[in-house]
C-alpha cells in the first residue's frame, strides 16, 4: 500500500487529469461486469416467465454492459499508457541522478553497486505500469465487493465464495515474494550472462573473439551460467506453481460448493433459474477476477520492492555523500598540491594500491609520472582529480584539504584525459564542447581547442556538426588515434585548470601526432603555469617525453621510490636511470 500510495502521489503530480480519467473509466467498467451477471439472471427469469418486454430490456442491459466493459477498459488504457510513459521518464531521471549522485566514483567499482543499478533499471520497467495496475486493482476490489453484495442477496452462504477467492490471492502473493527473492539473489548470474552476450556481440570485442575462435568458449560459459540460473529459477517456479495451485484448489472447491448450493435452492423452490445463472456467472467471473488479482498483486508487489530499492538507494547515496562540502578552491597556487601520507584501497580490494604517498608539487610544476604497469599512476590521478577519496592521509590544495572543498568546485578547476577516455558520440562540436559546458555551443572555443589538440584534420573531414561514431546515428567513425585527439581537445576546453592530467594520452597516436600532442601539452603546461599556477601531470612510458618535465615522480608498487629532475635522477643511478638506459639502448640498437 505504501508503494501504491507513493505511486499515485507521483502519478497525481505528473498528470492528474489522466489519472482521474483512467481511474474513472475503470471504475465504471468495474460496475459493468457484475451487471452482466445480474442482467443474464434477469433475462433467464424473464424468458422462463415468457415476459418478452422484460427479456428485451435485460438483453439490452447485458449487451450495453458487455460493450461498456470492453470500451471503457480500452479508453482507460489510453490514459494510463501516457501516464506510464511519464512515470518511466521520471524514474529514469531519478536513476541517472542517483547513479551520478555520489561525489566520488568509489561506489562504481563495487560489484554490488552494479547489481543494484541493474535491478533498478529493471524496476523502472515495472514501476512504469504500476499506476495502471493500482487502478485495475482498485476496480477489481469494487467488482468483488459488488459481486459479494449480489451473491449475498441470493443467499448469505454464498458470501463464503469471495472469501474463498482471497486464499489464492494470498498464496499467490506469497509465492511471488519468494520468486522475487530468488530473482534478486540471481542478479550476479544474470549480469554475467548479459556481459558475455555483449562480449560476444559487440563490435569492439568481436574481432578478437572471432580471430581467437573464442565464440564457442564464450557460449559454453554462457550456457553454464544460464544453466545455473535456470536451475535456481526452475526450483523457485515449482514452489510458486504449487502454492498457486493450492490456492486455486481452495477456490475451485468453493466454486463447486456454491453451484451445488444454489442448485439445491432452486430444486427446493427457494431460488429461480435466473438466480442459478446469476450465481454461476458471478462465480465464474470471480474465478477470472481472482486470477487477475493474483497477477496484479504480483506486479504491485514487484513494483513495491522496486520502489523500496529506489528509496533505500536514495537514502544511501545521500548518506554516503555526507554533509554538503562547500569549501572554495583557493584562488592562488603558490604551494600547489601536497599529498601527505596518502593511502588508497579500492572498495572490496584485498590490499592497498597506494601506500603512504608523500609528494609536494609546487604551483606551476610540470610532472611526469613514471612506473611499471599497475604501479598506481592512474589511481593517483583519480585521487588528485577528486574522483576517489584517499582511504588514509590527505591531499592539500594550497594548504586546504581537498576533503573540505566542494567536489564540483574542484572538478571545475581540473582537466583530465584518462587512459580509458570516453568516445563521446555526439556532434564534434558537442563531443569536444562538453569539456567546458559554458562553451558547449561556442564554435570558436571548440575550434581553438581542436587546433591546440592537433585535431584540425578531423574537423575538416567531419565538420563541427558532423556526428562522431556509429553508436546510434550514421556518423563518422574515427580511428583510435583520432578519437584520442578529440578527447585531448575536450580536455583542452578548460583553459585555466589548477590541475591538468594526461594519462598515456599518446597511446594510440602515430609518431607525428604524438609529437604534436607533446608540443601542445608543453605549451599548455607553460600557459597554465604562468596564468594560474596550474600543476600539470603527464603519465607516459616514453622516456623522451618524460625528460621534458620539471619533476619526474617514479612510482613502484604504489610507493614513490624516486623523484626529481631528469639530470638528478640519471645521476642517482636508481630505477629511473635504469628505465632510461633501457629505452636509450633500444633506440641506439
Ligand atoms: N577499479 C579498480 N578496482 C580495483 N582495483 C583496481 C581498480 N583499478 C585499478 N586497480 C588496481 O590498482 C592497481 C594500480 O592500477 P593503476 O591503473 O593505477 O596502475 P597504472 O600504474 O596506471 O598502470 P598502467 O601503466 O598499466 O596504466 C592495479 O593492481 C590494478 O589492478
Coordinates of C-alpha atoms and ligand atoms in Angstrom, one line a residue:
X1 CA 0.0 0.0 0.0
X2 CA 3.0 2.2 0.7
X3 CA 4.0 1.6 -2.9
X4 CA 0.6 2.4 -4.4
X5 CA 0.2 5.5 -2.2
X6 CA 3.5 6.8 -3.4
X7 CA 3.0 5.9 -7.0
X8 CA -0.5 7.5 -7.0
X9 CA 1.1 10.6 -5.5
X10 CA 3.7 10.6 -8.3
X11 CA 1.0 10.0 -10.9
X12 CA -1.1 12.8 -9.4
X13 CA 1.9 15.2 -9.7
X14 CA 2.8 14.0 -13.2
X15 CA -0.7 14.2 -14.8
X16 CA -3.7 14.3 -12.5
X17 CA -6.2 14.6 -15.4
X18 CA -5.1 11.3 -17.0
X19 CA -5.0 9.7 -13.6
X20 CA -8.6 10.7 -12.9
X21 CA -9.9 9.9 -16.3
X22 CA -8.2 6.4 -16.3
X23 CA -9.4 5.7 -12.8
X24 CA -13.0 6.9 -13.5
X25 CA -13.3 4.8 -16.7
X26 CA -12.0 1.7 -14.9
X27 CA -14.4 2.3 -12.0
X28 CA -17.3 2.5 -14.5
X29 CA -16.1 -0.7 -16.2
X30 CA -16.0 -2.4 -12.8
X31 CA -19.7 -1.9 -12.4
X32 CA -20.4 -3.3 -15.8
X33 CA -19.0 -6.7 -15.0
X34 CA -21.4 -7.8 -12.2
X35 CA -24.2 -6.0 -14.2
X36 CA -23.7 -8.6 -17.0
X37 CA -24.3 -11.4 -14.4
X38 CA -27.4 -9.6 -13.0
X39 CA -28.7 -8.9 -16.4
X40 CA -28.2 -12.5 -17.6
X41 CA -30.0 -13.8 -14.5
X42 CA -32.9 -11.5 -15.0
X43 CA -33.0 -12.3 -18.7
X44 CA -33.4 -16.0 -17.9
X45 CA -36.2 -15.3 -15.4
X46 CA -37.9 -13.1 -18.0
X47 CA -37.6 -15.8 -20.7
X48 CA -38.9 -18.5 -18.3
X49 CA -41.8 -16.3 -17.4
X50 CA -42.5 -15.5 -21.1
X51 CA -42.2 -11.8 -20.4
X52 CA -40.9 -10.6 -23.8
X53 CA -40.6 -6.9 -22.9
X54 CA -38.5 -7.6 -19.8
X55 CA -36.4 -10.1 -21.7
X56 CA -35.7 -7.5 -24.3
X57 CA -34.8 -4.9 -21.7
X58 CA -32.4 -7.2 -19.9
X59 CA -30.9 -8.4 -23.1
X60 CA -30.1 -4.8 -24.0
X61 CA -28.7 -4.2 -20.5
X62 CA -26.4 -7.2 -20.9
X63 CA -25.3 -6.1 -24.3
X64 CA -24.6 -2.5 -23.2
X65 CA -22.8 -3.7 -20.0
X66 CA -20.6 -6.0 -22.1
X67 CA -19.8 -3.4 -24.7
X68 CA -19.2 -0.8 -22.0
X69 CA -16.8 -3.1 -20.1
X70 CA -14.7 -3.5 -23.2
X71 CA -14.8 0.1 -24.4
X72 CA -14.2 1.7 -21.0
X73 CA -11.2 -0.6 -20.5
X74 CA -9.9 0.4 -23.9
X75 CA -10.2 4.2 -23.3
X76 CA -8.8 3.9 -19.8
X77 CA -5.8 2.2 -21.3
X78 CA -5.1 5.3 -23.5
X79 CA -4.9 7.4 -20.3
X80 CA -2.7 5.3 -18.2
X81 CA -0.4 4.4 -21.1
X82 CA 0.5 8.1 -21.3
X83 CA 0.9 8.1 -17.5
X84 CA 3.2 5.1 -17.8
X85 CA 5.4 6.9 -20.2
X86 CA 5.7 9.9 -17.9
X87 CA 6.3 7.6 -14.9
X88 CA 9.1 5.8 -16.7
X89 CA 10.7 9.0 -17.7
X90 CA 10.6 10.2 -14.1
X91 CA 12.2 7.1 -12.7
X92 CA 14.9 7.0 -15.4
X93 CA 15.8 10.6 -14.5
X94 CA 15.9 9.6 -10.8
X95 CA 18.1 6.6 -11.6
X96 CA 20.5 8.8 -13.5
X97 CA 20.6 11.3 -10.7
X98 CA 21.3 8.6 -8.2
X99 CA 24.0 6.8 -10.2
X100 CA 25.7 10.1 -10.6
X101 CA 24.8 11.2 -7.1
X102 CA 27.8 10.1 -5.1
X103 CA 30.5 12.7 -5.4
X104 CA 33.2 10.1 -5.8
X105 CA 33.4 7.1 -8.1
X106 CA 34.3 4.5 -5.4
X107 CA 30.8 3.0 -5.5
X108 CA 31.0 2.3 -9.2
X109 CA 33.9 -0.2 -8.5
X110 CA 31.7 -2.1 -6.2
X111 CA 30.1 -5.1 -8.0
X112 CA 27.2 -5.0 -5.6
X113 CA 26.5 -1.4 -6.8
X114 CA 26.4 -2.6 -10.4
X115 CA 24.0 -5.3 -9.4
X116 CA 21.7 -2.8 -7.7
X117 CA 21.8 -0.4 -10.7
X118 CA 20.9 -3.4 -12.9
X119 CA 18.0 -4.2 -10.8
X120 CA 16.8 -0.6 -10.6
X121 CA 16.9 -0.5 -14.4
X122 CA 14.5 -3.4 -14.5
X123 CA 12.5 -1.8 -11.7
X124 CA 11.8 1.2 -13.9
X125 CA 10.0 -1.0 -16.4
X126 CA 8.0 -2.5 -13.6
X127 CA 7.2 0.9 -12.0
X128 CA 6.1 2.5 -15.2
X129 CA 2.8 0.5 -15.2
X130 CA 2.2 0.3 -11.5
X131 CA -0.3 3.2 -11.5
X132 CA -2.2 1.3 -14.1
X133 CA -2.0 -1.9 -12.0
X134 CA -3.1 0.0 -9.0
X135 CA -6.2 1.4 -10.8
X136 CA -7.0 -2.0 -12.1
X137 CA -6.7 -3.5 -8.7
X138 CA -8.9 -0.8 -7.3
X139 CA -11.5 -1.6 -10.0
X140 CA -11.2 -5.3 -9.2
X141 CA -11.8 -4.7 -5.5
X142 CA -15.0 -2.7 -6.4
X143 CA -16.1 -5.6 -8.7
X144 CA -15.5 -8.2 -6.0
X145 CA -17.4 -6.1 -3.4
X146 CA -20.4 -5.7 -5.8
X147 CA -20.2 -9.4 -6.6
X148 CA -20.3 -10.1 -2.8
X149 CA -23.4 -7.9 -2.4
X150 CA -25.2 -9.6 -5.2
X151 CA -24.3 -13.1 -4.1
X152 CA -25.3 -12.2 -0.5
X153 CA -28.7 -11.2 -1.8
X154 CA -29.2 -14.6 -3.4
X155 CA -28.1 -16.4 -0.2
X156 CA -25.8 -15.3 2.7
X157 CA -24.0 -18.6 2.4
X158 CA -22.7 -17.6 -1.0
X159 CA -20.7 -14.8 0.7
X160 CA -18.2 -17.5 1.6
X161 CA -17.2 -17.7 -2.1
X162 CA -15.5 -14.2 -2.3
X163 CA -13.6 -15.3 0.9
X164 CA -12.5 -18.5 -0.8
X165 CA -11.3 -16.3 -3.7
X166 CA -9.0 -14.4 -1.2
X167 CA -7.0 -17.6 -0.4
X168 CA -5.4 -18.0 -3.9
X169 CA -4.6 -14.3 -3.9
X170 CA -2.8 -14.5 -0.6
X171 CA -0.9 -17.7 -1.5
X172 CA -0.1 -16.3 -5.0
X173 CA 1.3 -13.2 -3.4
X174 CA 3.5 -15.3 -1.0
X175 CA 4.7 -17.3 -4.0
X176 CA 5.6 -14.2 -5.9
X177 CA 7.6 -12.8 -3.0
X178 CA 9.6 -16.0 -2.9
X179 CA 10.2 -15.9 -6.6
X180 CA 11.3 -12.3 -6.4
X181 CA 13.8 -13.1 -3.7
X182 CA 15.4 -15.8 -5.8
X183 CA 15.4 -13.5 -8.9
X184 CA 17.3 -10.9 -6.8
X185 CA 19.8 -13.5 -5.5
X186 CA 20.5 -14.5 -9.1
X187 CA 21.4 -11.0 -10.1
X188 CA 25.2 -11.6 -10.4
X189 CA 24.5 -14.6 -12.7
X190 CA 22.2 -12.6 -15.0
X191 CA 24.8 -9.8 -15.0
X192 CA 27.4 -12.3 -16.1
X193 CA 25.1 -13.7 -18.9
X194 CA 24.5 -10.2 -20.2
X195 CA 28.2 -9.4 -20.1
X196 CA 29.1 -12.5 -22.1
X197 CA 26.4 -11.6 -24.6
X198 CA 27.9 -8.2 -25.0
X199 CA 31.4 -9.5 -25.2
X200 CA 30.4 -12.0 -28.0
X201 CA 28.4 -9.4 -30.0
X202 CA 29.9 -6.0 -29.5
X203 CA 31.9 -4.7 -32.5
X204 CA 34.8 -3.8 -30.1
X205 CA 35.4 -7.3 -29.0
X206 CA 34.1 -9.3 -31.9
X207 CA 37.3 -9.0 -33.9
X208 CA 39.4 -10.7 -31.2
X209 CA 36.7 -13.2 -30.3
X210 CA 36.5 -14.2 -34.0
X211 CA 40.2 -14.4 -34.5
X212 CA 40.7 -16.4 -31.4
X213 CA 37.8 -18.7 -32.4
X214 CA 36.5 -17.9 -28.9
X215 CA 32.8 -17.8 -29.7
X216 CA 32.4 -21.4 -28.6
X217 CA 34.3 -20.8 -25.3
X218 CA 32.0 -17.8 -24.6
X219 CA 28.9 -19.8 -25.5
X220 CA 29.9 -22.6 -23.1
X221 CA 30.5 -20.2 -20.3
X222 CA 27.2 -18.5 -21.1
X223 CA 25.4 -21.9 -21.2
X224 CA 26.9 -22.8 -17.8
X225 CA 25.6 -19.5 -16.3
X226 CA 22.2 -20.0 -18.0
X227 CA 22.1 -23.5 -16.6
X228 CA 22.8 -22.3 -13.1
X229 CA 20.2 -19.6 -13.5
X230 CA 17.6 -21.9 -15.0
X231 CA 18.1 -24.5 -12.2
X232 CA 17.6 -21.9 -9.4
X233 CA 14.6 -20.3 -11.1
X234 CA 13.0 -23.7 -12.0
X235 CA 13.1 -24.7 -8.4
X236 CA 11.5 -21.4 -7.4
X237 CA 9.0 -21.7 -10.2
X238 CA 7.9 -25.1 -8.9
X239 CA 7.3 -23.8 -5.4
X240 CA 5.5 -20.9 -6.9
X241 CA 3.3 -23.1 -9.0
X242 CA 2.5 -25.4 -6.1
X243 CA 1.4 -22.5 -3.9
X244 CA -0.7 -21.0 -6.6
X245 CA -2.3 -24.4 -7.4
X246 CA -3.1 -24.9 -3.7
X247 CA -4.9 -21.6 -3.7
X248 CA -6.8 -22.3 -6.8
X249 CA -7.9 -25.6 -5.4
X250 CA -9.4 -23.9 -2.4
X251 CA -11.3 -21.6 -4.8
X252 CA -12.3 -24.5 -7.0
X253 CA -13.9 -26.3 -4.1
X254 CA -15.7 -23.1 -3.0
X255 CA -17.0 -22.7 -6.6
X256 CA -18.3 -26.3 -6.7
X257 CA -20.0 -25.8 -3.2
X258 CA -21.6 -22.5 -4.4
X259 CA -23.0 -24.0 -7.5
X260 CA -24.3 -27.1 -5.7
X261 CA -25.9 -24.9 -3.0
X262 CA -27.7 -22.6 -5.5
X263 CA -28.8 -25.7 -7.4
X264 CA -30.2 -27.0 -4.1
X265 CA -32.0 -23.7 -3.5
X266 CA -33.5 -23.8 -7.0
X267 CA -34.5 -27.5 -6.6
X268 CA -36.4 -26.7 -3.4
X269 CA -38.0 -23.7 -4.9
X270 CA -36.1 -21.1 -2.9
X271 CA -34.3 -19.6 -5.9
X272 CA -35.2 -19.0 -9.5
X273 CA -33.4 -20.4 -12.6
X274 CA -32.2 -16.8 -13.1
X275 CA -30.6 -16.9 -9.7
X276 CA -28.7 -20.1 -10.7
X277 CA -27.4 -18.4 -13.9
X278 CA -26.6 -15.3 -11.9
X279 CA -24.6 -17.3 -9.3
X280 CA -22.8 -19.4 -11.9
X281 CA -21.9 -16.3 -13.9
X282 CA -20.7 -14.4 -10.9
X283 CA -18.7 -17.4 -9.5
X284 CA -17.0 -17.8 -12.9
X285 CA -16.3 -14.0 -13.1
X286 CA -14.9 -14.3 -9.6
X287 CA -12.6 -17.0 -10.8
X288 CA -11.1 -14.8 -13.5
X289 CA -11.1 -11.8 -11.2
X290 CA -9.1 -13.8 -8.7
X291 CA -6.5 -14.8 -11.4
X292 CA -6.2 -11.1 -12.4
X293 CA -6.0 -10.2 -8.8
X294 CA -3.0 -12.6 -8.2
X295 CA -1.3 -11.2 -11.3
X296 CA -1.9 -7.6 -10.4
X297 CA -0.9 -8.1 -6.8
X298 CA 2.3 -9.8 -8.0
X299 CA 3.1 -6.8 -10.2
X300 CA 2.3 -4.4 -7.5
X301 CA 4.5 -6.5 -5.1
X302 CA 7.4 -6.4 -7.5
X303 CA 6.9 -2.7 -8.0
X304 CA 6.8 -2.2 -4.2
X305 CA 10.1 -4.0 -3.9
X306 CA 11.5 -1.8 -6.7
X307 CA 10.2 1.4 -5.1
X308 CA 11.8 0.3 -1.8
X309 CA 15.1 -0.3 -3.6
X310 CA 14.8 3.2 -5.0
X311 CA 14.1 4.8 -1.6
X312 CA 16.9 2.8 0.1
X313 CA 19.3 3.7 -2.6
X314 CA 18.4 7.3 -2.5
X315 CA 19.0 7.3 1.3
X316 CA 22.3 5.6 1.0
X317 CA 23.5 7.9 -1.8
X318 CA 22.5 10.9 0.3
X319 CA 24.2 9.5 3.4
X320 CA 27.4 8.5 1.5
X321 CA 27.6 12.0 0.1
X322 CA 27.8 13.2 3.8
X323 CA 27.2 16.8 4.6
X324 CA 27.5 19.1 1.6
X325 CA 31.0 20.3 1.2
X326 CA 31.0 24.0 0.3
X327 CA 34.7 25.0 0.6
X328 CA 36.0 27.2 -2.2
X329 CA 39.1 26.3 -4.3
X330 CA 41.9 28.6 -3.1
X331 CA 42.5 31.4 -5.5
X332 CA 46.2 31.4 -5.8
X333 CA 48.5 28.5 -6.2
X334 CA 51.8 29.2 -4.5
X335 CA 52.1 26.0 -2.5
X336 CA 50.4 23.9 -5.2
X337 CA 49.4 20.4 -4.4
X338 CA 50.6 18.3 -1.4
X339 CA 50.0 14.7 -0.7
X340 CA 50.6 13.7 2.9
X341 CA 50.7 10.0 3.7
X342 CA 48.1 9.2 1.0
X343 CA 47.0 5.6 1.1
X344 CA 44.3 4.2 -1.1
X345 CA 42.5 0.9 -1.3
X346 CA 39.8 0.1 -3.9
X347 CA 36.4 -0.9 -2.5
X348 CA 36.4 -4.7 -1.9
X349 CA 40.2 -5.0 -2.7
X350 CA 42.4 -7.1 -0.5
X351 CA 45.3 -4.7 -0.3
X352 CA 46.2 -1.0 -0.7
X353 CA 47.0 0.3 -4.2
X354 CA 48.8 3.4 -2.9
X355 CA 50.9 3.4 0.3
X356 CA 51.8 6.4 2.3
X357 CA 52.5 8.7 -0.7
X358 CA 54.1 12.0 0.2
X359 CA 54.5 14.4 -2.6
X360 CA 54.8 18.2 -3.0
X361 CA 54.0 19.6 -6.4
X362 CA 54.5 23.4 -6.2
X363 CA 52.3 25.6 -8.3
X364 CA 53.3 25.7 -11.9
X365 CA 55.2 22.4 -11.9
X366 CA 55.0 20.1 -14.8
X367 CA 55.3 16.5 -13.6
X368 CA 55.9 13.2 -15.4
X369 CA 54.6 10.2 -13.6
X370 CA 56.5 7.0 -14.4
X371 CA 56.2 3.4 -13.3
X372 CA 55.6 -0.1 -14.4
X373 CA 52.1 -1.3 -15.3
X374 CA 50.0 -1.5 -12.2
X375 CA 52.3 0.8 -10.2
X376 CA 49.3 3.0 -9.3
X377 CA 49.8 6.0 -11.6
X378 CA 46.2 6.2 -12.9
X379 CA 44.9 5.6 -9.4
X380 CA 46.9 8.6 -8.1
X381 CA 45.4 10.8 -10.8
X382 CA 41.9 9.7 -9.9
X383 CA 42.6 10.7 -6.3
X384 CA 44.1 14.1 -7.4
X385 CA 41.1 14.9 -9.6
X386 CA 38.8 14.1 -6.7
X387 CA 37.1 11.1 -8.3
X388 CA 38.2 9.0 -5.3
X389 CA 38.9 9.9 -1.7
X390 CA 42.1 8.7 -0.1
X391 CA 41.5 6.0 2.5
X392 CA 44.3 7.4 4.5
X393 CA 46.3 10.7 4.6
X394 CA 45.2 13.8 2.8
X395 CA 45.6 15.9 -0.3
X396 CA 46.1 19.6 0.1
X397 CA 45.4 22.3 -2.5
X398 CA 47.2 25.5 -1.3
X399 CA 47.1 24.1 2.2
X400 CA 43.3 23.4 2.0
X401 CA 42.3 19.7 2.5
X402 CA 40.6 18.5 -0.7
X403 CA 38.0 16.9 1.6
X404 CA 36.7 20.3 2.6
X405 CA 36.4 21.6 -0.9
X406 CA 33.2 21.3 -2.8
X407 CA 33.8 18.5 -5.3
X408 CA 32.1 20.3 -8.1
X409 CA 34.2 23.4 -7.4
X410 CA 37.5 21.4 -7.5
X411 CA 36.4 19.5 -10.6
X412 CA 35.7 22.7 -12.4
X413 CA 39.3 23.6 -12.0
X414 CA 40.7 20.3 -13.2
X415 CA 41.1 19.0 -16.7
X416 CA 41.9 15.4 -17.4
X417 CA 42.3 13.0 -20.3
X418 CA 42.0 9.5 -18.8
X419 CA 43.6 6.4 -20.2
X420 CA 40.1 5.0 -20.9
X421 CA 38.9 8.3 -22.3
X422 CA 35.3 8.5 -23.4
X423 CA 34.3 8.2 -27.0
X424 CA 31.5 10.7 -26.9
X425 CA 29.4 10.0 -29.9
X426 CA 27.7 13.4 -30.3
X427 CA 28.4 16.1 -32.9
X428 CA 32.1 17.0 -33.0
X429 CA 31.1 20.4 -31.5
X430 CA 29.4 18.8 -28.5
X431 CA 31.8 15.9 -28.2
X432 CA 34.6 18.4 -27.6
X433 CA 32.5 21.2 -26.2
X434 CA 31.3 19.3 -23.1
X435 CA 34.8 19.7 -21.8
X436 CA 33.6 23.1 -20.7
X437 CA 29.8 23.3 -20.6
X438 CA 29.6 27.0 -20.5
X439 CA 31.1 27.0 -24.1
X440 CA 29.5 23.8 -25.3
X441 CA 27.7 25.6 -28.2
X442 CA 30.6 28.0 -28.9
X443 CA 32.2 27.0 -32.2
X444 CA 35.1 29.4 -31.6
X445 CA 36.0 27.7 -28.3
X446 CA 35.8 24.3 -29.8
X447 CA 37.8 25.2 -32.9
X448 CA 40.5 26.7 -30.7
X449 CA 40.7 23.5 -28.5
X450 CA 40.7 21.3 -31.6
X451 CA 43.5 23.3 -33.2
X452 CA 45.6 23.1 -30.0
X453 CA 45.0 19.4 -29.8
X454 CA 46.1 18.9 -33.4
X455 CA 42.7 17.5 -34.4
X456 CA 42.0 20.1 -37.1
X457 CA 42.1 17.4 -39.9
X458 CA 39.2 15.7 -38.1
X459 CA 37.1 18.9 -38.2
X460 CA 37.9 19.4 -41.8
X461 CA 36.7 15.9 -42.6
X462 CA 33.7 15.6 -40.3
X463 CA 32.7 19.3 -39.8
X464 CA 31.7 20.7 -36.4
X465 CA 28.1 19.5 -36.8
X466 CA 29.1 16.0 -38.0
X467 CA 28.2 13.2 -35.6
X468 CA 31.0 11.1 -34.4
X469 CA 30.8 7.3 -34.2
X470 CA 28.2 4.8 -35.4
X471 CA 26.6 4.1 -32.0
X472 CA 23.2 5.4 -32.9
X473 CA 23.5 7.6 -35.9
X474 CA 25.0 7.3 -39.3
X475 CA 28.0 9.2 -38.1
X476 CA 31.7 9.3 -39.0
X477 CA 33.7 6.6 -37.3
X478 CA 37.2 7.7 -36.2
X479 CA 40.4 5.8 -35.8
X480 CA 41.7 5.1 -32.3
X481 CA 44.2 7.9 -32.6
X482 CA 41.6 10.4 -33.9
X483 CA 39.3 9.6 -31.0
X484 CA 42.2 10.2 -28.6
X485 CA 42.9 13.6 -30.3
X486 CA 39.2 14.5 -29.9
X487 CA 39.5 13.5 -26.2
X488 CA 42.5 15.7 -25.9
X489 CA 40.7 18.6 -27.4
X490 CA 37.9 18.1 -24.9
X491 CA 40.4 18.3 -22.1
X492 CA 41.9 21.5 -23.5
X493 CA 38.5 23.2 -23.5
X494 CA 39.4 24.1 -19.9
X495 CA 41.9 26.9 -20.3
X496 CA 42.6 27.7 -16.7
X497 CA 42.9 24.4 -14.8
X498 CA 44.8 24.3 -11.5
X499 CA 45.4 20.7 -12.3
X500 CA 45.8 19.2 -15.8
X501 CA 46.4 15.4 -16.0
X502 CA 47.0 13.4 -19.1
X503 CA 47.2 9.6 -18.7
X504 CA 49.1 8.0 -21.5
X505 CA 47.5 10.4 -24.0
X506 CA 49.6 9.3 -26.9
X507 CA 49.0 5.6 -26.6
X508 CA 47.0 5.5 -29.9
X509 CA 48.8 8.2 -31.8
X510 CA 51.2 8.0 -34.7
X511 CA 54.7 9.5 -34.2
X512 CA 53.8 12.8 -35.8
X513 CA 50.5 13.1 -33.8
X514 CA 52.4 12.2 -30.7
X515 CA 54.9 15.0 -31.3
X516 CA 52.1 17.4 -31.9
X517 CA 50.5 16.3 -28.6
X518 CA 53.7 16.7 -26.6
X519 CA 54.2 20.2 -28.1
X520 CA 50.6 21.1 -27.3
X521 CA 51.0 19.7 -23.8
X522 CA 54.2 21.6 -23.2
X523 CA 52.6 24.9 -24.5
X524 CA 49.5 24.3 -22.3
X525 CA 51.6 23.4 -19.3
X526 CA 53.6 26.6 -19.6
X527 CA 50.5 28.7 -20.2
X528 CA 48.5 27.3 -17.2
X529 CA 51.7 27.6 -15.0
X530 CA 52.1 31.2 -16.0
X531 CA 48.5 32.3 -15.8
X532 CA 47.0 30.3 -12.8
X533 CA 50.0 28.4 -11.4
X534 CA 48.4 25.2 -12.6
X535 CA 50.2 21.8 -12.0
X536 CA 50.3 19.5 -15.0
X537 CA 50.9 15.8 -14.8
X538 CA 51.7 13.6 -17.7
X539 CA 51.7 9.8 -17.5
X540 CA 53.8 8.1 -20.1
X541 CA 56.2 5.2 -20.7
X542 CA 58.0 7.2 -23.3
X543 CA 61.2 8.4 -21.6
X544 CA 62.0 11.0 -24.3
X545 CA 58.8 12.8 -23.2
X546 CA 59.4 12.2 -19.5
X547 CA 62.7 14.1 -19.5
X548 CA 60.9 17.3 -20.5
X549 CA 59.1 17.6 -17.2
X550 CA 60.2 19.8 -14.3
X551 CA 59.8 16.9 -12.0
X552 CA 59.7 13.2 -12.5
X553 CA 58.0 11.0 -10.0
X554 CA 58.7 7.3 -10.1
X555 CA 56.0 5.0 -8.6
X556 CA 56.6 1.4 -7.8
X557 CA 54.1 -0.9 -6.1
X558 CA 52.0 2.1 -5.1
X559 CA 55.0 3.9 -3.4
X560 CA 57.0 6.9 -4.6
X561 CA 60.5 5.5 -4.9
X562 CA 62.3 8.4 -6.6
X563 CA 61.5 12.0 -7.6
X564 CA 63.5 14.9 -9.0
X565 CA 64.7 16.4 -12.3
X566 CA 65.8 14.2 -15.2
X567 CA 69.6 15.0 -14.7
X568 CA 69.5 14.4 -10.9
X569 CA 67.7 11.1 -11.3
X570 CA 70.1 9.9 -14.0
X571 CA 73.0 10.8 -11.8
X572 CA 71.4 9.0 -8.9
X573 CA 71.6 5.8 -10.9
X574 CA 68.4 4.3 -9.5
X575 CA 65.2 3.0 -11.0
X576 CA 64.7 5.9 -13.3
X577 CA 68.2 5.7 -14.6
X578 CA 67.7 2.0 -15.3
X579 CA 64.5 2.7 -17.3
X580 CA 66.2 5.5 -19.2
X581 CA 69.2 3.4 -20.1
X582 CA 66.9 0.5 -21.2
X583 CA 65.0 2.7 -23.7
X584 CA 68.0 4.6 -24.8
X585 CA 69.8 1.3 -25.6
X586 CA 66.8 0.1 -27.6
X587 CA 66.8 3.2 -29.7
X588 CA 70.6 3.0 -30.1
X589 CA 70.3 -0.6 -31.3
Ligands
LIG1 N1 38.7 0.0 -10.2 C1 39.6 -0.8 -9.6 N2 39.3 -1.7 -8.6 C2 40.2 -2.5 -8.0 N3 41.5 -2.5 -8.3 C3 41.9 -1.6 -9.3 C4 41.0 -0.7 -9.9 N4 41.7 0.0 -10.8 C5 42.9 -0.4 -10.7 N5 43.1 -1.3 -9.8 C6 44.3 -1.9 -9.3 O1 45.2 -0.9 -8.8 C7 46.5 -1.2 -9.2 C8 47.1 0.1 -9.9 O2 46.4 0.3 -11.1 P1 46.6 1.6 -11.9 O3 45.6 1.6 -13.1 O4 46.6 2.8 -11.0 O5 48.1 1.4 -12.4 P2 48.9 2.1 -13.5 O6 50.2 2.4 -12.9 O7 48.2 3.3 -14.1 O8 49.1 1.0 -14.6 P3 49.2 1.1 -16.2 O9 50.6 1.6 -16.6 O10 49.0 -0.3 -16.7 O11 48.2 2.0 -16.7 C9 46.5 -2.4 -10.2 O12 46.9 -3.5 -9.4 C10 45.0 -2.6 -10.5 O13 44.7 -3.9 -10.6

